[in-house]
mmCIF file with all atom_site columns, C-alpha atoms in Angstrom:
data_model
loop_
_atom_site.group_PDB
_atom_site.id
_atom_site.type_symbol
_atom_site.label_atom_id
_atom_site.label_alt_id
_atom_site.label_comp_id
_atom_site.label_asym_id
_atom_site.label_entity_id
_atom_site.label_seq_id
_atom_site.pdbx_PDB_ins_code
_atom_site.Cartn_x
_atom_site.Cartn_y
_atom_site.Cartn_z
_atom_site.occupancy
_atom_site.B_iso_or_equiv
_atom_site.pdbx_formal_charge
_atom_site.auth_seq_id
_atom_site.auth_comp_id
_atom_site.auth_asym_id
_atom_site.auth_atom_id
_atom_site.pdbx_PDB_model_num
ATOM 1   C CA . MET H 1 1   ? 16.128  29.551 92.002  1.00 57.00 ? 1294 MET H CA 1
ATOM 2   C CA . SER H 1 2   ? 19.595  29.203 90.530  1.00 64.00 ? 1295 SER H CA 1
ATOM 3   C CA . ILE H 1 3   ? 22.303  26.797 91.682  1.00 70.00 ? 1296 ILE H CA 1
ATOM 4   C CA . ARG H 1 4   ? 24.256  29.745 93.072  1.00 73.00 ? 1297 ARG H CA 1
ATOM 5   C CA . ASP H 1 5   ? 21.299  30.759 95.246  1.00 68.00 ? 1298 ASP H CA 1
ATOM 6   C CA . VAL H 1 6   ? 20.973  27.195 96.544  1.00 71.00 ? 1299 VAL H CA 1
ATOM 7   C CA . ILE H 1 7   ? 24.670  27.133 97.486  1.00 75.00 ? 1300 ILE H CA 1
ATOM 8   C CA . VAL H 1 8   ? 24.439  30.525 99.213  1.00 79.00 ? 1301 VAL H CA 1
ATOM 9   C CA . PHE H 1 9   ? 21.327  29.595 101.180 1.00 80.00 ? 1302 PHE H CA 1
ATOM 10  C CA . ARG H 1 10  ? 22.746  26.251 102.287 1.00 82.00 ? 1303 ARG H CA 1
ATOM 11  C CA . GLY H 1 11  ? 25.987  27.975 103.242 1.00 84.00 ? 1304 GLY H CA 1
ATOM 12  C CA . ILE H 1 12  ? 24.033  30.374 105.456 1.00 86.00 ? 1305 ILE H CA 1
ATOM 13  C CA . TRP H 1 13  ? 22.321  27.515 107.293 1.00 86.00 ? 1306 TRP H CA 1
ATOM 14  C CA . TYR H 1 14  ? 25.556  25.559 107.629 1.00 88.00 ? 1307 TYR H CA 1
ATOM 15  C CA . LEU H 1 15  ? 27.106  28.644 109.225 1.00 89.00 ? 1308 LEU H CA 1
ATOM 16  C CA . MET H 1 16  ? 24.113  29.122 111.530 1.00 89.00 ? 1309 MET H CA 1
ATOM 17  C CA . THR H 1 17  ? 24.280  25.503 112.671 1.00 89.00 ? 1310 THR H CA 1
ATOM 18  C CA . LEU H 1 18  ? 28.035  25.631 113.265 1.00 90.00 ? 1311 LEU H CA 1
ATOM 19  C CA . LEU H 1 19  ? 27.649  28.836 115.291 1.00 90.00 ? 1312 LEU H CA 1
ATOM 20  C CA . SER H 1 20  ? 24.948  27.135 117.337 1.00 91.00 ? 1313 SER H CA 1
ATOM 21  C CA . LEU H 1 21  ? 27.365  24.296 118.102 1.00 90.00 ? 1314 LEU H CA 1
ATOM 22  C CA . VAL H 1 22  ? 29.880  26.855 119.365 1.00 91.00 ? 1315 VAL H CA 1
ATOM 23  C CA . GLY H 1 23  ? 27.177  28.438 121.549 1.00 90.00 ? 1316 GLY H CA 1
ATOM 24  C CA . LEU H 1 24  ? 26.118  25.036 122.884 1.00 89.00 ? 1317 LEU H CA 1
ATOM 25  C CA . SER H 1 25  ? 29.712  24.130 123.769 1.00 89.00 ? 1318 SER H CA 1
ATOM 26  C CA . ILE H 1 26  ? 30.308  27.439 125.553 1.00 90.00 ? 1319 ILE H CA 1
ATOM 27  C CA . SER H 1 27  ? 27.061  27.210 127.520 1.00 89.00 ? 1320 SER H CA 1
ATOM 28  C CA . LEU H 1 28  ? 27.781  23.596 128.525 1.00 86.00 ? 1321 LEU H CA 1
ATOM 29  C CA . ASN H 1 29  ? 31.188  24.577 129.895 1.00 86.00 ? 1322 ASN H CA 1
ATOM 30  C CA . LEU H 1 30  ? 29.625  27.476 131.806 1.00 84.00 ? 1323 LEU H CA 1
ATOM 31  C CA . LEU H 1 31  ? 26.762  25.432 133.237 1.00 83.00 ? 1324 LEU H CA 1
ATOM 32  C CA . TRP H 1 32  ? 28.755  22.309 134.062 1.00 81.00 ? 1325 TRP H CA 1
ATOM 33  C CA . PRO H 1 33  ? 32.465  23.098 134.353 1.00 77.00 ? 1326 PRO H CA 1
ATOM 34  C CA . PRO H 1 34  ? 34.764  20.100 133.693 1.00 70.00 ? 1327 PRO H CA 1
ATOM 35  C CA . GLY H 1 35  ? 35.678  18.329 136.906 1.00 63.00 ? 1328 GLY H CA 1
ATOM 36  C CA . GLY H 1 36  ? 32.909  19.931 138.954 1.00 59.00 ? 1329 GLY H CA 1
ATOM 37  C CA . LYS H 1 37  ? 30.619  17.885 141.195 1.00 61.00 ? 1330 LYS H CA 1
ATOM 38  C CA . SER H 1 38  ? 26.888  18.055 140.458 1.00 57.00 ? 1331 SER H CA 1
ATOM 39  C CA . PRO H 1 39  ? 23.757  16.435 141.945 1.00 56.00 ? 1332 PRO H CA 1
ATOM 40  C CA . ALA H 1 40  ? 22.053  13.560 140.164 1.00 51.00 ? 1333 ALA H CA 1
ATOM 41  C CA . LEU H 1 41  ? 19.407  15.746 138.493 1.00 53.00 ? 1334 LEU H CA 1
ATOM 42  C CA . SER H 1 42  ? 22.046  18.165 137.256 1.00 68.00 ? 1335 SER H CA 1
ATOM 43  C CA . ARG H 1 43  ? 24.076  15.290 135.814 1.00 70.00 ? 1336 ARG H CA 1
ATOM 44  C CA . PHE H 1 44  ? 20.950  13.999 134.070 1.00 73.00 ? 1337 PHE H CA 1
ATOM 45  C CA . LEU H 1 45  ? 20.335  17.415 132.492 1.00 75.00 ? 1338 LEU H CA 1
ATOM 46  C CA . ARG H 1 46  ? 23.999  17.665 131.531 1.00 79.00 ? 1339 ARG H CA 1
ATOM 47  C CA . ASP H 1 47  ? 23.902  14.275 129.793 1.00 80.00 ? 1340 ASP H CA 1
ATOM 48  C CA . GLY H 1 48  ? 20.774  15.322 127.899 1.00 81.00 ? 1341 GLY H CA 1
ATOM 49  C CA . ALA H 1 49  ? 22.367  18.605 126.828 1.00 83.00 ? 1342 ALA H CA 1
ATOM 50  C CA . VAL H 1 50  ? 25.526  16.820 125.693 1.00 84.00 ? 1343 VAL H CA 1
ATOM 51  C CA . SER H 1 51  ? 23.428  14.294 123.746 1.00 86.00 ? 1344 SER H CA 1
ATOM 52  C CA . ALA H 1 52  ? 21.539  17.084 121.974 1.00 84.00 ? 1345 ALA H CA 1
ATOM 53  C CA . THR H 1 53  ? 24.797  18.837 121.078 1.00 86.00 ? 1346 THR H CA 1
ATOM 54  C CA . THR H 1 54  ? 26.287  15.578 119.782 1.00 88.00 ? 1347 THR H CA 1
ATOM 55  C CA . PHE H 1 55  ? 23.185  14.917 117.691 1.00 87.00 ? 1348 PHE H CA 1
ATOM 56  C CA . TYR H 1 56  ? 23.438  18.373 116.124 1.00 86.00 ? 1349 TYR H CA 1
ATOM 57  C CA . ALA H 1 57  ? 27.129  17.879 115.336 1.00 86.00 ? 1350 ALA H CA 1
ATOM 58  C CA . VAL H 1 58  ? 26.633  14.435 113.782 1.00 88.00 ? 1351 VAL H CA 1
ATOM 59  C CA . THR H 1 59  ? 23.628  15.576 111.731 1.00 86.00 ? 1352 THR H CA 1
ATOM 60  C CA . VAL H 1 60  ? 25.331  18.660 110.296 1.00 84.00 ? 1353 VAL H CA 1
ATOM 61  C CA . LEU H 1 61  ? 28.371  16.555 109.383 1.00 83.00 ? 1354 LEU H CA 1
ATOM 62  C CA . MET H 1 62  ? 26.064  14.068 107.666 1.00 83.00 ? 1355 MET H CA 1
ATOM 63  C CA . TYR H 1 63  ? 24.461  16.862 105.640 1.00 79.00 ? 1356 TYR H CA 1
ATOM 64  C CA . LEU H 1 64  ? 27.859  18.326 104.830 1.00 76.00 ? 1357 LEU H CA 1
ATOM 65  C CA . LEU H 1 65  ? 29.750  15.173 103.851 1.00 73.00 ? 1358 LEU H CA 1
ATOM 66  C CA . PHE H 1 66  ? 27.268  12.441 102.951 1.00 68.00 ? 1359 PHE H CA 1
ATOM 67  C CA . THR H 1 67  ? 24.271  14.216 101.409 1.00 67.00 ? 1360 THR H CA 1
ATOM 68  C CA . GLU H 1 68  ? 24.061  15.480 97.851  1.00 65.00 ? 1361 GLU H CA 1
ATOM 69  C CA . PRO H 1 69  ? 22.958  19.121 97.508  1.00 61.00 ? 1362 PRO H CA 1
ATOM 70  C CA . PRO H 1 70  ? 19.293  19.373 96.484  1.00 58.00 ? 1363 PRO H CA 1
ATOM 71  C CA . SER H 1 71  ? 18.337  20.540 93.046  1.00 54.00 ? 1364 SER H CA 1
ATOM 72  C CA . THR H 1 72  ? 17.030  24.008 92.384  1.00 51.00 ? 1365 THR H CA 1
ATOM 73  C CA . ASN H 1 73  ? 13.513  22.565 92.207  1.00 51.00 ? 1366 ASN H CA 1
ATOM 74  C CA . GLY H 1 74  ? 13.721  21.669 95.895  1.00 51.00 ? 1367 GLY H CA 1
ATOM 75  C CA . TYR H 1 75  ? 13.550  25.335 96.882  1.00 55.00 ? 1368 TYR H CA 1
ATOM 76  C CA . LYS H 1 76  ? 9.987   26.143 95.951  1.00 56.00 ? 1369 LYS H CA 1
ATOM 77  C CA . ASP H 1 77  ? 7.658   28.808 97.275  1.00 60.00 ? 1370 ASP H CA 1
ATOM 78  C CA . PHE H 1 78  ? 4.910   27.715 99.632  1.00 61.00 ? 1371 PHE H CA 1
ATOM 79  C CA . THR H 1 79  ? 1.767   28.777 97.801  1.00 59.00 ? 1372 THR H CA 1
ATOM 80  C CA . THR H 1 80  ? -1.072  27.151 99.767  1.00 67.00 ? 1373 THR H CA 1
ATOM 81  C CA . ASN H 1 81  ? -2.283  27.535 103.338 1.00 71.00 ? 1374 ASN H CA 1
ATOM 82  C CA . LYS H 1 82  ? -1.893  23.788 103.919 1.00 76.00 ? 1375 LYS H CA 1
ATOM 83  C CA . GLU H 1 83  ? 1.808   24.016 103.121 1.00 73.00 ? 1376 GLU H CA 1
ATOM 84  C CA . ARG H 1 84  ? 2.289   26.984 105.429 1.00 81.00 ? 1377 ARG H CA 1
ATOM 85  C CA . ILE H 1 85  ? 0.468   25.669 108.512 1.00 84.00 ? 1378 ILE H CA 1
ATOM 86  C CA . PRO H 1 86  ? 3.290   23.377 109.843 1.00 85.00 ? 1379 PRO H CA 1
ATOM 87  C CA . GLN H 1 87  ? 5.940   26.090 109.618 1.00 86.00 ? 1380 GLN H CA 1
ATOM 88  C CA . VAL H 1 88  ? 3.625   28.636 111.278 1.00 87.00 ? 1381 VAL H CA 1
ATOM 89  C CA . VAL H 1 89  ? 2.921   26.225 114.149 1.00 88.00 ? 1382 VAL H CA 1
ATOM 90  C CA . PHE H 1 90  ? 6.651   25.595 114.621 1.00 89.00 ? 1383 PHE H CA 1
ATOM 91  C CA . ALA H 1 91  ? 7.453   29.303 114.639 1.00 88.00 ? 1384 ALA H CA 1
ATOM 92  C CA . GLU H 1 92  ? 4.661   30.157 117.079 1.00 86.00 ? 1385 GLU H CA 1
ATOM 93  C CA . LEU H 1 93  ? 5.571   27.391 119.534 1.00 89.00 ? 1386 LEU H CA 1
ATOM 94  C CA . ALA H 1 94  ? 9.299   28.105 119.307 1.00 89.00 ? 1387 ALA H CA 1
ATOM 95  C CA . SER H 1 95  ? 8.809   31.831 119.966 1.00 86.00 ? 1388 SER H CA 1
ATOM 96  C CA . LEU H 1 96  ? 6.551   31.090 122.942 1.00 84.00 ? 1389 LEU H CA 1
ATOM 97  C CA . ALA H 1 97  ? 9.024   28.572 124.372 1.00 87.00 ? 1390 ALA H CA 1
ATOM 98  C CA . LEU H 1 98  ? 11.954  30.966 124.013 1.00 87.00 ? 1391 LEU H CA 1
ATOM 99  C CA . LEU H 1 99  ? 9.963   33.777 125.597 1.00 83.00 ? 1392 LEU H CA 1
ATOM 100 C CA . THR H 1 100 ? 8.840   31.764 128.623 1.00 82.00 ? 1393 THR H CA 1
ATOM 101 C CA . SER H 1 101 ? 11.883  29.513 129.158 1.00 83.00 ? 1394 SER H CA 1
ATOM 102 C CA . PRO H 1 102 ? 13.632  31.937 131.596 1.00 79.00 ? 1395 PRO H CA 1
ATOM 103 C CA . LEU H 1 103 ? 10.596  31.537 133.878 1.00 76.00 ? 1396 LEU H CA 1
ATOM 104 C CA . TYR H 1 104 ? 11.739  28.042 134.875 1.00 77.00 ? 1397 TYR H CA 1
ATOM 105 C CA . TYR H 1 105 ? 15.151  29.136 136.155 1.00 75.00 ? 1398 TYR H CA 1
ATOM 106 C CA . SER H 1 106 ? 14.495  32.746 137.139 1.00 65.00 ? 1399 SER H CA 1
ATOM 107 C CA . ASN H 1 107 ? 15.213  31.918 140.805 1.00 72.00 ? 1400 ASN H CA 1
ATOM 108 C CA . HIS H 1 108 ? 18.886  31.313 139.974 1.00 74.00 ? 1401 HIS H CA 1
ATOM 109 C CA . ASP H 1 109 ? 21.616  33.917 139.713 1.00 78.00 ? 1402 ASP H CA 1
ATOM 110 C CA . ILE H 1 110 ? 22.140  36.055 136.621 1.00 82.00 ? 1403 ILE H CA 1
ATOM 111 C CA . SER H 1 111 ? 25.119  34.073 135.329 1.00 83.00 ? 1404 SER H CA 1
ATOM 112 C CA . PHE H 1 112 ? 23.073  30.858 135.329 1.00 83.00 ? 1405 PHE H CA 1
ATOM 113 C CA . VAL H 1 113 ? 20.150  32.540 133.556 1.00 83.00 ? 1406 VAL H CA 1
ATOM 114 C CA . LEU H 1 114 ? 22.453  33.959 130.872 1.00 86.00 ? 1407 LEU H CA 1
ATOM 115 C CA . SER H 1 115 ? 24.157  30.594 130.359 1.00 87.00 ? 1408 SER H CA 1
ATOM 116 C CA . MET H 1 116 ? 20.823  28.804 130.040 1.00 87.00 ? 1409 MET H CA 1
ATOM 117 C CA . SER H 1 117 ? 19.565  31.479 127.640 1.00 88.00 ? 1410 SER H CA 1
ATOM 118 C CA . LEU H 1 118 ? 22.673  30.984 125.503 1.00 90.00 ? 1411 LEU H CA 1
ATOM 119 C CA . PHE H 1 119 ? 22.066  27.235 125.482 1.00 90.00 ? 1412 PHE H CA 1
ATOM 120 C CA . THR H 1 120 ? 18.375  27.671 124.613 1.00 91.00 ? 1413 THR H CA 1
ATOM 121 C CA . ILE H 1 121 ? 18.889  30.106 121.738 1.00 92.00 ? 1414 ILE H CA 1
ATOM 122 C CA . SER H 1 122 ? 21.769  28.008 120.379 1.00 92.00 ? 1415 SER H CA 1
ATOM 123 C CA . LEU H 1 123 ? 19.525  24.942 120.481 1.00 91.00 ? 1416 LEU H CA 1
ATOM 124 C CA . PHE H 1 124 ? 16.834  26.861 118.592 1.00 92.00 ? 1417 PHE H CA 1
ATOM 125 C CA . ILE H 1 125 ? 19.225  28.211 115.937 1.00 91.00 ? 1418 ILE H CA 1
ATOM 126 C CA . GLY H 1 126 ? 20.788  24.804 115.383 1.00 90.00 ? 1419 GLY H CA 1
ATOM 127 C CA . GLY H 1 127 ? 17.398  23.127 115.122 1.00 89.00 ? 1420 GLY H CA 1
ATOM 128 C CA . THR H 1 128 ? 16.190  25.683 112.583 1.00 91.00 ? 1421 THR H CA 1
ATOM 129 C CA . GLY H 1 129 ? 19.389  25.237 110.598 1.00 89.00 ? 1422 GLY H CA 1
ATOM 130 C CA . LEU H 1 130 ? 19.002  21.444 110.509 1.00 89.00 ? 1423 LEU H CA 1
ATOM 131 C CA . ILE H 1 131 ? 15.386  21.813 109.392 1.00 88.00 ? 1424 ILE H CA 1
ATOM 132 C CA . GLN H 1 132 ? 16.476  24.066 106.530 1.00 86.00 ? 1425 GLN H CA 1
ATOM 133 C CA . LEU H 1 133 ? 19.249  21.661 105.517 1.00 85.00 ? 1426 LEU H CA 1
ATOM 134 C CA . SER H 1 134 ? 16.831  18.739 105.300 1.00 82.00 ? 1427 SER H CA 1
ATOM 135 C CA . ASP H 1 135 ? 14.855  17.937 102.174 1.00 75.00 ? 1428 ASP H CA 1
ATOM 136 C CA . LYS H 1 136 ? 11.595  16.822 103.789 1.00 78.00 ? 1429 LYS H CA 1
ATOM 137 C CA . PHE H 1 137 ? 11.033  19.422 106.510 1.00 79.00 ? 1430 PHE H CA 1
ATOM 138 C CA . ARG H 1 138 ? 12.468  22.563 104.897 1.00 82.00 ? 1431 ARG H CA 1
ATOM 139 C CA . MET H 1 139 ? 10.499  25.752 105.503 1.00 85.00 ? 1432 MET H CA 1
ATOM 140 C CA . ASP H 1 140 ? 9.919   28.703 103.217 1.00 83.00 ? 1433 ASP H CA 1
ATOM 141 C CA . MET H 1 141 ? 13.174  30.683 103.109 1.00 82.00 ? 1434 MET H CA 1
ATOM 142 C CA . LYS H 1 142 ? 11.790  34.090 104.115 1.00 84.00 ? 1435 LYS H CA 1
ATOM 143 C CA . HIS H 1 143 ? 9.663   32.496 106.801 1.00 86.00 ? 1436 HIS H CA 1
ATOM 144 C CA . ALA H 1 144 ? 12.766  30.795 108.233 1.00 87.00 ? 1437 ALA H CA 1
ATOM 145 C CA . TYR H 1 145 ? 14.527  34.175 108.489 1.00 88.00 ? 1438 TYR H CA 1
ATOM 146 C CA . ILE H 1 146 ? 11.478  35.694 110.197 1.00 88.00 ? 1439 ILE H CA 1
ATOM 147 C CA . THR H 1 147 ? 11.357  32.719 112.580 1.00 89.00 ? 1440 THR H CA 1
ATOM 148 C CA . LEU H 1 148 ? 15.011  33.265 113.502 1.00 90.00 ? 1441 LEU H CA 1
ATOM 149 C CA . LEU H 1 149 ? 14.426  36.959 114.122 1.00 88.00 ? 1442 LEU H CA 1
ATOM 150 C CA . CYS H 1 150 ? 11.345  36.328 116.263 1.00 87.00 ? 1443 CYS H CA 1
ATOM 151 C CA . GLY H 1 151 ? 13.215  33.642 118.186 1.00 88.00 ? 1444 GLY H CA 1
ATOM 152 C CA . TRP H 1 152 ? 16.131  35.966 118.949 1.00 89.00 ? 1445 TRP H CA 1
ATOM 153 C CA . LEU H 1 153 ? 13.770  38.731 120.078 1.00 86.00 ? 1446 LEU H CA 1
ATOM 154 C CA . SER H 1 154 ? 11.737  36.320 122.215 1.00 86.00 ? 1447 SER H CA 1
ATOM 155 C CA . CYS H 1 155 ? 14.830  35.015 123.991 1.00 87.00 ? 1448 CYS H CA 1
ATOM 156 C CA . LEU H 1 156 ? 16.188  38.545 124.474 1.00 85.00 ? 1449 LEU H CA 1
ATOM 157 C CA . PHE H 1 157 ? 12.910  39.890 125.854 1.00 82.00 ? 1450 PHE H CA 1
ATOM 158 C CA . GLY H 1 158 ? 12.357  36.881 128.098 1.00 81.00 ? 1451 GLY H CA 1
ATOM 159 C CA . THR H 1 159 ? 15.859  37.008 129.562 1.00 82.00 ? 1452 THR H CA 1
ATOM 160 C CA . TYR H 1 160 ? 15.764  40.772 130.111 1.00 79.00 ? 1453 TYR H CA 1
ATOM 161 C CA . ILE H 1 161 ? 12.333  40.708 131.707 1.00 77.00 ? 1454 ILE H CA 1
ATOM 162 C CA . PHE H 1 162 ? 13.132  37.965 134.196 1.00 76.00 ? 1455 PHE H CA 1
ATOM 163 C CA . ILE H 1 163 ? 16.485  39.464 135.157 1.00 74.00 ? 1456 ILE H CA 1
ATOM 164 C CA . TYR H 1 164 ? 15.491  43.103 135.530 1.00 71.00 ? 1457 TYR H CA 1
ATOM 165 C CA . LEU H 1 165 ? 11.688  43.100 135.849 1.00 66.00 ? 1458 LEU H CA 1
ATOM 166 C CA . PRO H 1 166 ? 10.701  40.094 138.005 1.00 62.00 ? 1459 PRO H CA 1
ATOM 167 C CA . SER H 1 167 ? 7.202   41.243 138.993 1.00 64.00 ? 1460 SER H CA 1
ATOM 168 C CA . ILE H 1 168 ? 3.525   40.488 138.401 1.00 61.00 ? 1461 ILE H CA 1
ATOM 169 C CA . PRO H 1 169 ? 3.144   42.835 135.371 1.00 69.00 ? 1462 PRO H CA 1
ATOM 170 C CA . VAL H 1 170 ? 5.639   40.602 133.598 1.00 64.00 ? 1463 VAL H CA 1
ATOM 171 C CA . ALA H 1 171 ? 2.721   38.387 132.586 1.00 61.00 ? 1464 ALA H CA 1
ATOM 172 C CA . MET H 1 172 ? 1.155   41.251 130.630 1.00 72.00 ? 1465 MET H CA 1
ATOM 173 C CA . ILE H 1 173 ? 4.451   42.008 128.921 1.00 71.00 ? 1466 ILE H CA 1
ATOM 174 C CA . PHE H 1 174 ? 4.666   38.352 127.884 1.00 69.00 ? 1467 PHE H CA 1
ATOM 175 C CA . ILE H 1 175 ? 1.201   38.457 126.390 1.00 70.00 ? 1468 ILE H CA 1
ATOM 176 C CA . VAL H 1 176 ? 1.850   41.651 124.409 1.00 79.00 ? 1469 VAL H CA 1
ATOM 177 C CA . VAL H 1 177 ? 5.261   40.576 123.075 1.00 75.00 ? 1470 VAL H CA 1
ATOM 178 C CA . ASP H 1 178 ? 4.116   37.086 122.134 1.00 74.00 ? 1471 ASP H CA 1
ATOM 179 C CA . TRP H 1 179 ? 0.991   38.488 120.452 1.00 78.00 ? 1472 TRP H CA 1
ATOM 180 C CA . MET H 1 180 ? 3.055   40.906 118.359 1.00 81.00 ? 1473 MET H CA 1
ATOM 181 C CA . LEU H 1 181 ? 5.499   38.204 117.229 1.00 80.00 ? 1474 LEU H CA 1
ATOM 182 C CA . ALA H 1 182 ? 2.675   35.789 116.481 1.00 80.00 ? 1475 ALA H CA 1
ATOM 183 C CA . LEU H 1 183 ? 0.879   38.449 114.472 1.00 84.00 ? 1476 LEU H CA 1
ATOM 184 C CA . CYS H 1 184 ? 4.045   39.144 112.472 1.00 82.00 ? 1477 CYS H CA 1
ATOM 185 C CA . ILE H 1 185 ? 4.459   35.474 111.566 1.00 83.00 ? 1478 ILE H CA 1
ATOM 186 C CA . PHE H 1 186 ? 0.769   35.044 110.771 1.00 82.00 ? 1479 PHE H CA 1
ATOM 187 C CA . CYS H 1 187 ? 0.595   38.135 108.569 1.00 83.00 ? 1480 CYS H CA 1
ATOM 188 C CA . TYR H 1 188 ? 3.600   37.077 106.520 1.00 80.00 ? 1481 TYR H CA 1
ATOM 189 C CA . ASN H 1 189 ? 2.231   33.596 105.840 1.00 77.00 ? 1482 ASN H CA 1
ATOM 190 C CA . PHE H 1 190 ? -1.434  34.353 105.248 1.00 75.00 ? 1483 PHE H CA 1
ATOM 191 C CA . ALA H 1 191 ? -2.150  38.072 104.886 1.00 72.00 ? 1484 ALA H CA 1
ATOM 192 C CA . SER H 1 192 ? 0.701   38.567 102.387 1.00 55.00 ? 1485 SER H CA 1
ATOM 193 C CA . GLU H 1 193 ? -0.596  35.682 100.295 1.00 51.00 ? 1486 GLU H CA 1
ATOM 194 C CA . GLU H 1 194 ? -4.111  37.135 100.201 1.00 48.00 ? 1487 GLU H CA 1
ATOM 195 C CA . PHE H 1 195 ? -2.710  40.534 99.235  1.00 39.00 ? 1488 PHE H CA 1
ATOM 196 C CA . SER H 1 196 ? -0.611  39.074 96.430  1.00 44.00 ? 1489 SER H CA 1
ATOM 197 C CA . ILE H 1 197 ? -3.625  37.190 95.046  1.00 42.00 ? 1490 ILE H CA 1
ATOM 198 C CA . ASN H 1 198 ? -5.803  40.288 95.152  1.00 43.00 ? 1491 ASN H CA 1
ATOM 199 C CA . SER H 1 199 ? -3.106  42.423 93.543  1.00 37.00 ? 1492 SER H CA 1
ATOM 200 C CA . ARG H 1 200 ? -3.069  40.162 90.507  1.00 40.00 ? 1493 ARG H CA 1
ATOM 201 C CA . VAL H 1 201 ? -6.710  40.967 89.765  1.00 41.00 ? 1494 VAL H CA 1
ATOM 202 C CA . SER H 1 202 ? -6.744  44.433 88.270  1.00 36.00 ? 1495 SER H CA 1
ATOM 203 C CA . PRO H 1 203 ? -9.982  46.416 88.634  1.00 41.00 ? 1496 PRO H CA 1
ATOM 204 C CA . LEU H 1 204 ? -9.265  48.182 85.338  1.00 37.00 ? 1497 LEU H CA 1
ATOM 205 C CA . PRO H 1 205 ? -10.460 46.679 82.061  1.00 40.00 ? 1498 PRO H CA 1
ATOM 206 C CA . ALA H 1 206 ? -7.843  45.187 79.792  1.00 36.00 ? 1499 ALA H CA 1
#
């Protein structure tokens, strides 16, 4: 990977993380308007949300101002199953959490559900961006894009289902959607690798 590619990829993740900070700020103002009175539990959740947003902001500034850009050797392809397992586990759990998170506040009004969904997806995007900006925990680039896409779809499906289809068959929809997203992530990480290995072995004689 060239230096230009490294700069472009890091620029994409910086932009994603900054957009997530904007989404977190907007959702915080919608959920807890300045000057409004809230119960103790709500204040506790607000303080936790503000702390998470502050952590994201400080970390992205640290990566931007006080961390040297990694070399081109830092962006390697993940070639073994052992290297791919942690990123697959993260993607699967994140997609499941985004899909089921509206369940915990589905008894609130639509505006609250939408605000919480905005906060949740912004938290996910920012976390993925910080992972990609780090040197130790960085995921495979294409896998990170697939994880983002699956996360967006999971949050969209979960929010839509609990707003417009709050019924018992929702559980089956959850199972089908989560299975399809999980299969997509699994096939990219493991089935594509097996196909690429098999394609290198030509059945024809040299």
